CSV table of C-alpha atoms and ligand atoms in Angstrom, one decimal:
chain,number,residue,atom,x,y,z
A,1,MET,CA,-0.3,-100.2,73.7
A,2,ILE,CA,0.9,-96.8,72.5
A,3,MET,CA,2.9,-94.8,75.1
A,4,ASN,CA,3.7,-91.1,75.4
A,5,SER,CA,7.5,-90.2,73.6
A,6,GLY,CA,9.9,-88.1,75.5
A,7,LEU,CA,8.9,-85.1,73.5
A,8,LYS,CA,5.3,-85.5,74.3
A,9,ALA,CA,6.1,-85.9,78.1
A,10,LEU,CA,8.6,-82.7,77.9
A,11,SER,CA,5.7,-80.7,75.8
A,12,VAL,CA,3.5,-82.0,78.6
A,13,CYS,CA,5.5,-80.4,81.6
A,14,CYS,CA,5.7,-77.2,79.6
A,15,ALA,CA,2.0,-77.0,79.1
A,16,ALA,CA,1.3,-77.9,82.9
A,17,MET,CA,3.7,-75.1,84.0
A,18,ALA,CA,1.9,-72.7,82.0
A,19,ALA,CA,-1.4,-73.9,83.0
A,20,ALA,CA,-0.3,-73.5,86.8
A,21,LEU,CA,0.3,-69.7,86.0
A,22,VAL,CA,-3.5,-69.2,84.5
A,23,ASN,CA,-5.2,-71.7,86.8
A,24,ALA,CA,-3.4,-71.6,90.1
A,25,GLY,CA,-3.6,-75.1,91.9
A,26,GLN,CA,-5.2,-76.8,89.1
A,27,PRO,CA,-3.7,-79.6,87.4
A,28,THR,CA,-3.7,-80.1,83.8
A,29,PHE,CA,-5.0,-83.3,82.6
A,30,SER,CA,-3.8,-85.9,79.8
A,31,LEU,CA,-6.8,-87.2,77.9
A,32,PHE,CA,-6.5,-90.6,76.4
A,33,ASP,CA,-9.0,-92.6,74.4
A,34,VAL,CA,-9.0,-96.0,75.9
A,35,LEU,CA,-10.3,-99.5,74.3
A,36,LEU,CA,-12.6,-101.6,76.3
A,37,ARG,CA,-13.1,-105.1,75.0
A,38,ASP,CA,-15.5,-106.7,77.2
A,39,GLY,CA,-17.6,-106.0,80.4
A,40,ARG,CA,-14.6,-106.9,82.8
A,41,GLU,CA,-12.6,-104.0,81.2
A,42,VAL,CA,-15.3,-101.7,81.6
A,43,GLN,CA,-15.5,-102.6,85.2
A,44,ARG,CA,-11.8,-102.6,85.8
A,45,LEU,CA,-11.9,-98.9,84.5
A,46,LEU,CA,-14.7,-98.1,86.8
A,47,ASP,CA,-13.2,-99.3,89.9
A,48,SER,CA,-9.9,-97.2,89.2
A,49,ASP,CA,-9.3,-93.6,89.9
A,50,VAL,CA,-8.9,-93.1,86.3
A,51,ILE,CA,-11.6,-90.4,85.4
A,52,PRO,CA,-13.9,-91.4,82.7
A,53,MET,CA,-15.0,-88.4,80.6
A,54,ALA,CA,-18.5,-90.0,80.0
A,55,CYS,CA,-21.3,-90.3,82.4
A,56,THR,CA,-21.8,-94.3,80.7
A,57,PRO,CA,-18.6,-95.6,80.1
A,58,SER,CA,-19.3,-98.8,77.8
A,59,ILE,CA,-17.3,-101.6,75.6
A,60,GLY,CA,-15.7,-99.4,73.0
A,61,THR,CA,-13.7,-96.4,72.7
A,62,GLU,CA,-14.0,-94.1,76.0
A,63,ARG,CA,-12.2,-91.1,76.6
A,64,VAL,CA,-10.4,-90.8,79.8
A,65,ALA,CA,-8.5,-88.0,82.0
A,66,VAL,CA,-5.7,-88.5,84.4
A,67,GLU,CA,-3.6,-85.4,85.5
A,68,VAL,CA,-0.4,-85.1,84.1
A,69,GLY,CA,2.4,-86.9,85.6
A,70,GLN,CA,-0.3,-89.7,86.9
A,71,GLU,CA,-0.2,-91.4,83.5
A,72,TRP,CA,1.2,-94.5,85.6
A,73,LYS,CA,-2.6,-95.1,86.9
A,74,LEU,CA,-3.8,-95.6,83.3
A,75,ALA,CA,-0.7,-97.6,82.5
A,76,LYS,CA,-1.3,-99.8,85.6
A,77,LEU,CA,-4.8,-101.0,84.2
A,78,ARG,CA,-3.4,-102.7,81.1
A,79,LEU,CA,-6.0,-101.3,78.9
A,80,PRO,CA,-5.0,-100.5,75.1
A,81,HIS,CA,-4.9,-96.4,75.0
A,82,ARG,CA,-3.7,-93.6,73.0
A,83,PHE,CA,-2.7,-90.2,74.0
A,84,VAL,CA,-5.0,-87.6,72.6
A,85,SER,CA,-4.3,-84.2,74.0
A,86,LEU,CA,-3.7,-82.3,77.0
A,87,HIS,CA,-6.7,-80.5,78.8
A,88,THR,CA,-6.7,-77.7,81.4
A,89,PRO,CA,-10.3,-77.0,82.8
A,90,ASP,CA,-11.1,-73.3,82.7
A,91,VAL,CA,-11.7,-72.2,86.4
A,92,PRO,CA,-12.8,-68.7,86.9
A,93,GLU,CA,-11.3,-66.4,89.8
A,94,ASN,CA,-13.3,-66.3,92.4
A,95,PRO,CA,-16.0,-63.4,92.6
A,96,GLY,CA,-16.3,-61.0,95.2
A,97,LEU,CA,-18.9,-62.4,97.7
A,98,ASN,CA,-21.6,-59.9,96.4
A,99,ASP,CA,-20.7,-57.2,94.2
A,100,GLY,CA,-21.1,-57.5,90.9
A,101,VAL,CA,-22.0,-61.3,91.1
A,102,ASP,CA,-24.0,-62.5,88.2
A,103,TYR,CA,-25.2,-65.8,88.9
A,104,ARG,CA,-27.1,-66.0,85.6
A,105,ASN,CA,-23.8,-66.3,83.5
A,106,GLU,CA,-21.1,-67.2,85.7
A,107,TYR,CA,-20.4,-70.1,88.3
A,108,LEU,CA,-19.9,-69.5,91.9
A,109,ASN,CA,-17.4,-70.5,94.4
A,110,LEU,CA,-19.1,-72.0,97.7
A,111,ASP,CA,-18.6,-68.8,99.8
A,112,THR,CA,-20.4,-66.8,96.9
A,113,LEU,CA,-23.1,-69.0,96.0
A,114,ILE,CA,-23.8,-69.3,99.8
A,115,ALA,CA,-23.8,-65.3,100.2
A,116,GLN,CA,-26.7,-65.3,97.5
A,117,TYR,CA,-28.7,-67.4,99.4
A,118,ASP,CA,-28.1,-65.5,102.6
A,119,GLN,CA,-29.0,-62.4,100.6
A,120,LEU,CA,-32.2,-64.2,99.8
A,121,VAL,CA,-32.9,-64.5,103.6
A,122,VAL,CA,-32.2,-60.4,104.2
A,123,ASP,CA,-34.1,-59.7,101.1
A,124,HIS,CA,-37.4,-62.1,102.0
A,125,PRO,CA,-36.9,-62.5,105.7
A,126,THR,CA,-40.7,-63.9,106.1
A,127,ILE,CA,-40.2,-66.2,103.3
A,128,VAL,CA,-36.6,-67.6,103.5
A,129,SER,CA,-35.0,-69.1,106.5
A,130,LYS,CA,-31.5,-71.1,107.0
A,131,GLN,CA,-30.6,-73.5,108.8
A,132,GLN,CA,-27.1,-75.7,109.1
A,133,ILE,CA,-28.3,-79.5,108.9
A,134,GLY,CA,-24.6,-80.9,109.5
A,135,THR,CA,-21.0,-80.4,108.9
A,136,SER,CA,-18.7,-82.1,106.1
A,137,HIS,CA,-15.6,-83.9,106.6
A,138,ASN,CA,-13.4,-81.0,106.6
A,139,ALA,CA,-15.8,-79.2,108.8
A,140,ARG,CA,-17.8,-77.2,106.3
A,141,PRO,CA,-21.2,-76.4,107.2
A,142,ILE,CA,-23.9,-77.8,105.2
A,143,TYR,CA,-27.0,-75.9,105.2
A,144,ALA,CA,-30.7,-75.9,104.1
A,145,TYR,CA,-33.0,-72.9,103.4
A,146,ARG,CA,-36.8,-73.2,103.6
A,147,ILE,CA,-38.7,-71.2,101.4
A,148,TYR,CA,-42.5,-70.6,102.2
A,149,LYS,CA,-45.1,-68.1,102.8
A,150,GLN,CA,-47.2,-68.5,106.0
A,151,ASP,CA,-51.0,-68.8,105.3
A,152,LEU,CA,-53.6,-68.5,107.7
A,153,TYR,CA,-54.8,-72.1,107.6
A,154,ASP,CA,-51.5,-73.4,108.6
A,155,VAL,CA,-52.3,-74.5,112.1
A,156,PHE,CA,-55.2,-76.9,110.3
A,157,LYS,CA,-53.0,-77.9,107.6
A,158,PRO,CA,-49.5,-78.7,108.0
A,159,LYS,CA,-47.5,-78.1,105.0
A,160,GLN,CA,-46.1,-80.9,102.4
A,161,ALA,CA,-42.3,-80.7,102.1
A,162,ILE,CA,-40.7,-80.4,98.7
A,163,VAL,CA,-36.9,-80.9,98.9
A,164,ILE,CA,-34.0,-80.0,96.3
A,165,THR,CA,-30.6,-80.8,96.5
A,166,GLY,CA,-27.6,-79.2,94.5
A,167,GLY,CA,-23.7,-80.1,94.6
A,168,ILE,CA,-23.8,-83.6,95.5
A,169,HIS,CA,-21.2,-84.5,92.8
A,170,ALA,CA,-18.3,-81.9,93.1
A,171,ARG,CA,-17.4,-81.0,89.6
A,172,GLU,CA,-21.4,-80.7,88.2
A,173,TRP,CA,-21.4,-77.1,88.8
A,174,ILE,CA,-24.6,-76.6,86.5
A,175,SER,CA,-26.5,-78.3,89.5
A,176,PRO,CA,-26.0,-75.7,92.1
A,177,ALA,CA,-26.2,-73.2,89.4
A,178,VAL,CA,-29.7,-74.1,88.8
A,179,THR,CA,-30.9,-75.1,92.0
A,180,LEU,CA,-30.1,-71.5,93.2
A,181,HIS,CA,-32.2,-69.8,90.5
A,182,VAL,CA,-35.2,-72.1,91.4
A,183,ALA,CA,-34.9,-71.0,95.0
A,184,LYS,CA,-34.6,-67.4,93.9
A,185,MET,CA,-37.1,-67.5,91.6
A,186,THR,CA,-39.4,-69.6,94.1
A,187,ALA,CA,-38.7,-66.9,97.0
A,188,ASP,CA,-39.5,-63.7,94.3
A,189,THR,CA,-42.8,-65.3,93.0
A,190,LEU,CA,-43.9,-66.0,96.3
A,191,ALA,CA,-43.0,-62.4,97.6
A,192,THR,CA,-44.8,-60.6,94.6
A,193,VAL,CA,-47.0,-62.9,92.2
A,194,ASP,CA,-50.4,-64.1,92.9
A,195,ASN,CA,-51.1,-67.4,90.2
A,196,SER,CA,-51.5,-70.9,90.2
A,197,PHE,CA,-48.0,-71.7,91.0
A,198,THR,CA,-47.7,-69.7,94.4
A,199,GLU,CA,-51.5,-70.5,95.4
A,200,ARG,CA,-50.3,-74.0,95.3
A,201,LEU,CA,-47.1,-73.6,97.4
A,202,VAL,CA,-48.8,-71.2,99.7
A,203,ASP,CA,-51.5,-73.2,100.2
A,204,ARG,CA,-49.9,-76.7,101.1
A,205,ALA,CA,-46.2,-76.8,100.6
A,206,ALA,CA,-43.0,-75.5,101.8
A,207,LEU,CA,-39.6,-75.7,99.7
A,208,TYR,CA,-36.3,-77.1,101.1
A,209,VAL,CA,-33.1,-76.3,99.3
A,210,ILE,CA,-29.9,-77.8,100.1
A,211,PRO,CA,-27.6,-75.8,98.0
A,212,VAL,CA,-24.6,-77.8,98.0
A,213,LEU,CA,-24.8,-81.3,99.6
A,214,ASN,CA,-21.1,-81.8,99.2
A,215,PRO,CA,-19.4,-78.6,100.1
A,216,ASP,CA,-15.9,-80.2,100.3
A,217,GLY,CA,-16.1,-81.4,97.0
A,218,TYR,CA,-17.5,-78.3,95.5
A,219,ALA,CA,-14.5,-76.3,97.0
A,220,TYR,CA,-12.0,-78.9,95.9
A,221,THR,CA,-13.1,-78.3,92.3
A,222,TRP,CA,-12.5,-74.7,92.5
A,223,THR,CA,-9.1,-74.8,94.3
A,224,ASN,CA,-7.6,-78.3,93.4
A,225,ASN,CA,-9.1,-80.5,90.8
A,226,ARG,CA,-11.9,-79.3,88.4
A,227,LEU,CA,-12.9,-82.9,87.5
A,228,TRP,CA,-13.2,-84.1,91.1
A,229,ARG,CA,-16.5,-86.0,91.6
A,230,LYS,CA,-16.6,-87.5,95.2
A,231,ASN,CA,-16.4,-86.1,98.9
A,232,ARG,CA,-13.0,-85.7,100.5
A,233,ARG,CA,-13.3,-88.5,103.0
A,234,ASN,CA,-9.8,-89.9,103.6
A,235,ASN,CA,-10.0,-93.2,103.0
A,236,GLY,CA,-6.2,-93.8,103.8
A,237,ASN,CA,-3.2,-94.4,101.3
A,238,ASN,CA,-3.3,-91.1,100.2
A,239,ILE,CA,-6.9,-92.0,98.4
A,240,TYR,CA,-9.7,-89.9,98.8
A,241,GLY,CA,-13.5,-89.8,98.2
A,242,VAL,CA,-17.0,-91.5,98.8
A,243,ASP,CA,-19.5,-91.3,96.0
A,244,LEU,CA,-22.5,-89.8,98.0
A,245,ASN,CA,-24.8,-91.0,95.3
A,246,ARG,CA,-23.7,-94.7,96.2
A,247,ASN,CA,-23.9,-94.2,100.0
A,248,TYR,CA,-27.7,-93.9,100.6
A,249,GLY,CA,-29.4,-97.0,102.4
A,250,THR,CA,-31.4,-98.4,99.4
A,251,ALA,CA,-29.9,-101.5,98.0
A,252,TRP,CA,-26.5,-100.1,99.6
A,253,GLY,CA,-23.5,-102.0,98.1
A,254,GLY,CA,-25.4,-103.4,95.1
A,255,ALA,CA,-24.7,-103.3,91.3
A,256,GLY,CA,-23.5,-100.0,89.8
A,257,SER,CA,-21.5,-99.1,92.9
A,258,SER,CA,-17.9,-100.1,93.6
A,259,GLY,CA,-16.3,-101.3,96.8
A,260,SER,CA,-12.8,-99.9,96.0
A,261,PRO,CA,-11.9,-96.7,97.6
A,262,SER,CA,-10.1,-95.3,94.6
A,263,SER,CA,-13.1,-95.4,92.1
A,264,GLU,CA,-15.3,-92.6,91.1
A,265,THR,CA,-18.1,-94.6,92.3
A,266,TYR,CA,-16.9,-95.7,95.7
A,267,ARG,CA,-20.1,-96.6,98.0
A,268,GLY,CA,-18.2,-96.0,101.1
A,269,PRO,CA,-17.5,-98.5,104.2
A,270,SER,CA,-21.4,-98.5,105.1
A,271,ALA,CA,-24.6,-97.2,104.3
A,272,PHE,CA,-25.0,-93.8,105.4
A,273,SER,CA,-21.3,-93.3,106.7
A,274,GLU,CA,-20.9,-89.9,105.4
A,275,PRO,CA,-21.6,-86.8,107.4
A,276,GLU,CA,-23.0,-85.4,104.1
A,277,THR,CA,-25.4,-88.1,103.6
A,278,SER,CA,-26.4,-88.9,107.0
A,279,SER,CA,-27.2,-85.1,107.4
A,280,LEU,CA,-29.7,-85.0,104.6
A,281,ARG,CA,-31.5,-88.2,106.0
A,282,ASN,CA,-31.5,-86.8,109.5
A,283,PHE,CA,-33.0,-83.6,108.2
A,284,VAL,CA,-35.5,-84.9,105.9
A,285,ASN,CA,-36.7,-87.2,108.9
A,286,THR,CA,-37.7,-84.0,110.7
A,287,LEU,CA,-40.0,-82.9,108.0
A,288,GLY,CA,-43.7,-83.5,107.7
A,289,ASN,CA,-45.4,-85.0,104.8
A,290,LYS,CA,-42.8,-85.2,101.8
A,291,VAL,CA,-44.3,-85.1,98.4
A,292,LEU,CA,-41.2,-84.3,95.8
A,293,PHE,CA,-37.6,-84.8,96.0
A,294,ILE,CA,-35.0,-83.5,93.1
A,295,ASP,CA,-31.5,-84.0,93.1
A,296,TYR,CA,-30.0,-82.0,90.2
A,297,HIS,CA,-26.7,-83.4,88.3
A,298,SER,CA,-25.2,-83.1,85.3
A,299,TYR,CA,-25.0,-84.1,82.3
A,300,GLY,CA,-27.3,-85.8,79.7
A,301,GLN,CA,-30.5,-84.2,79.9
A,302,LYS,CA,-32.5,-86.7,81.7
A,303,ILE,CA,-35.2,-86.8,84.1
A,304,LEU,CA,-35.0,-90.1,86.1
A,305,TYR,CA,-37.2,-91.7,88.4
A,306,PRO,CA,-37.0,-94.8,90.5
A,307,TRP,CA,-35.9,-97.5,90.6
A,308,SER,CA,-32.0,-96.7,90.0
A,309,TYR,CA,-30.8,-100.3,91.8
A,310,THR,CA,-33.1,-102.4,89.4
A,311,THR,CA,-34.5,-102.2,86.2
A,312,ASP,CA,-37.7,-103.9,87.8
A,313,PRO,CA,-40.4,-100.9,87.8
A,314,CYS,CA,-41.3,-99.2,90.9
A,315,PRO,CA,-45.3,-99.0,91.6
A,316,HIS,CA,-45.3,-95.2,91.1
A,317,GLY,CA,-43.7,-95.4,87.9
A,318,PRO,CA,-46.5,-94.1,86.1
A,319,TYR,CA,-47.4,-91.1,88.2
A,320,MET,CA,-43.5,-90.0,88.2
A,321,GLN,CA,-43.4,-90.4,84.5
A,322,THR,CA,-46.8,-88.2,83.9
A,323,LEU,CA,-45.1,-85.5,86.3
A,324,GLY,CA,-41.8,-85.9,84.3
A,325,ASP,CA,-43.5,-85.5,81.4
A,326,ALA,CA,-45.1,-82.3,82.5
A,327,TYR,CA,-41.6,-81.0,83.7
A,328,LYS,CA,-40.2,-82.0,80.2
A,329,SER,CA,-42.9,-80.5,77.9
A,330,THR,CA,-43.1,-77.1,79.5
A,331,MET,CA,-39.2,-77.0,79.3
A,332,ILE,CA,-40.0,-77.3,75.9
A,333,THR,CA,-42.8,-74.8,75.1
A,334,SER,CA,-40.7,-72.2,77.5
A,335,GLY,CA,-38.0,-72.2,74.8
A,336,GLY,CA,-35.6,-75.2,76.4
A,337,LEU,CA,-34.1,-78.2,75.4
A,338,SER,CA,-35.8,-81.7,75.1
A,339,TYR,CA,-35.0,-84.2,78.0
A,340,THR,CA,-35.5,-87.8,78.3
A,341,VAL,CA,-37.9,-88.8,80.9
A,342,GLY,CA,-37.5,-92.5,82.1
A,343,GLN,CA,-36.8,-94.7,85.0
A,344,GLY,CA,-33.1,-94.4,86.1
A,345,ALA,CA,-31.8,-97.9,85.8
A,346,VAL,CA,-33.5,-98.4,82.2
A,347,THR,CA,-32.7,-94.9,80.6
A,348,LEU,CA,-29.1,-94.6,82.1
A,349,TYR,CA,-27.6,-97.3,84.0
A,350,VAL,CA,-28.4,-99.3,87.2
A,351,ALA,CA,-26.8,-97.4,90.4
A,352,SER,CA,-27.4,-98.7,93.8
A,353,GLY,CA,-27.4,-96.8,96.9
A,354,SER,CA,-28.5,-93.4,95.1
A,355,SER,CA,-30.4,-90.6,96.6
A,356,LYS,CA,-33.8,-91.0,95.0
A,357,ASP,CA,-34.3,-94.4,95.5
A,358,TRP,CA,-33.8,-93.7,99.0
A,359,PHE,CA,-36.1,-91.1,99.2
A,360,TYR,CA,-39.1,-92.8,97.4
A,361,GLN,CA,-38.5,-95.8,99.4
A,362,GLN,CA,-38.6,-94.3,102.7
A,363,PHE,CA,-41.4,-91.6,101.9
A,364,THR,CA,-43.1,-92.9,98.9
A,365,CYS,CA,-43.3,-89.6,97.2
A,366,ALA,CA,-42.2,-88.4,93.8
A,367,SER,CA,-38.6,-88.9,93.5
A,368,TYR,CA,-36.3,-87.8,90.7
A,369,THR,CA,-32.8,-87.4,89.3
A,370,ILE,CA,-32.4,-84.7,86.9
A,371,GLU,CA,-29.3,-84.7,84.6
A,372,LEU,CA,-29.0,-81.1,83.2
A,373,ARG,CA,-27.3,-80.1,80.0
A,374,ASN,CA,-24.7,-81.6,78.5
A,375,LEU,CA,-22.6,-80.6,75.5
A,376,ASN,CA,-20.8,-84.2,76.8
A,377,SER,CA,-19.2,-82.5,79.3
A,378,PHE,CA,-18.9,-81.8,82.8
A,379,GLU,CA,-17.3,-78.6,82.1
A,380,LEU,CA,-20.7,-76.8,80.6
A,381,PRO,CA,-19.6,-73.5,79.4
A,382,PRO,CA,-21.0,-70.4,81.3
A,383,ALA,CA,-22.9,-69.3,78.4
A,384,GLU,CA,-25.2,-72.3,79.2
A,385,ILE,CA,-26.2,-71.3,82.5
A,386,THR,CA,-28.9,-69.0,81.8
A,387,PRO,CA,-30.9,-71.2,79.3
A,388,THR,CA,-30.3,-74.4,81.6
A,389,GLN,CA,-31.8,-72.3,84.4
A,390,ASP,CA,-34.8,-71.1,82.6
A,391,GLU,CA,-36.0,-74.2,81.1
A,392,ASN,CA,-35.6,-75.9,84.5
A,393,TRP,CA,-37.7,-73.2,86.3
A,394,ALA,CA,-40.2,-73.7,83.8
A,395,GLY,CA,-40.1,-77.3,84.3
A,396,PHE,CA,-39.9,-77.1,88.1
A,397,GLN,CA,-43.4,-74.9,88.5
A,398,SER,CA,-45.2,-77.3,86.1
A,399,MET,CA,-44.0,-80.4,88.3
A,400,ILE,CA,-45.4,-78.9,91.3
A,401,LEU,CA,-48.6,-77.9,89.7
A,402,GLY,CA,-48.9,-81.6,88.5
A,403,LEU,CA,-48.4,-83.1,92.1
A,404,ASN,CA,-51.2,-85.0,93.7
A,405,PRO,CA,-53.4,-82.9,96.4
B,1,0X9,O1,-24.6,-91.6,88.5
B,1,0X9,C1,-24.8,-91.1,89.1
B,1,0X9,O2,-25.0,-91.2,90.7
B,1,0X9,C2,-25.7,-90.4,88.4
B,1,0X9,N1,-25.3,-89.8,87.0
B,1,0X9,S1,-24.2,-88.5,87.2
B,1,0X9,O3,-23.5,-88.7,85.9
B,1,0X9,N2,-24.4,-87.2,87.5
B,1,0X9,O4,-22.9,-89.0,88.3
B,1,0X9,C3,-27.3,-90.7,88.2
B,1,0X9,C4,-27.8,-91.5,89.3
B,1,0X9,C5,-29.0,-91.5,89.0
B,1,0X9,N3,-29.7,-92.9,88.6
B,1,0X9,C6,-29.3,-93.8,87.9
B,1,0X9,N4,-28.5,-94.2,86.9
B,1,0X9,N5,-30.2,-94.7,87.6
B,2,ZN,ZN1,-24.0,-86.5,89.4
């Protein structure tokens, strides 16, 4: 086992002080390479509060992060490890609420992001409306925005519901950024353009967007810890957070989730124990005929459909594969990158209690987790925001057009 020398500890401390001046409130992380020799060691890492930098830790050497000064958390796991470097995440200054906000090229903090949606309501009062669907652990409102254009025949033909969620995992900043672009483009297009996409929406569907399902976690990544994933439930003993994407009611408690409160994939004390997930459940239960659900995440460039909790196929796998392929091929023809389409448990890993499994099981409708770009990091550089938004807006429209009538 390789431990830090005293000299290294001193430089760690100086670097941390310098970082604090630039990035007030944000910790510097020590990065280590850890050797995982078997499945039990992988599990030991996954049940701990040491942060794997990869989406899919597996047997072999894995890069992990621990806050400077908390290296004991890694030592406690008794896994062979080697110090690699210090890492100070780049967290920008909070932009002002509206003036000069450039959501195509910079990440937005919670208030600024919500202000962009509120502006959408002001810009398109007959198309966009806002509703609070719940309140987080730390008393932050959780909002949904409905985007739809009224049609003379609505009375006879109730709208289908399309639901998209962003920001369930706090550090995956590209998720709310893409969700905002899809919402804005849908509203602007509905207001000004007459094409097959708007016809399909006007005629049959309403889009419901939940910009940030985990507002406490998202805010926390801006002020305290850029690499935070979970919500901010107080689990006691100074341990915080439930992984909201392990807290849904389908196969809750199964493989690919953890019962350990310190784990990054802690499933919570019971299914829907969290105000964030139960708010979403209660809200979508009030909507009519659900036809599509997309939960945006990062990273890995993958379009995943159920099941996640088992590698067994689900009955509508072929339909969701076809729709996913439409999303993917339009991304490519629009000049974007190629994402892999497949069943979650097969293409990524087994995960129980996830949003897309619950949505599919409850409503038998097309349901996806989309893992956005990549560069093997949750800290996707701002230069990647515009191309990621563009390719997903293109993919999203083609998926809408491919939906069953
Ligand atoms: O683990 C998750 O919740 C998602 N990946 S992430 O890196 N964004 O945390 C994936 C969940 C989707 N499904 C499957 N793993 N099958
Ligand atoms: Zn995620």
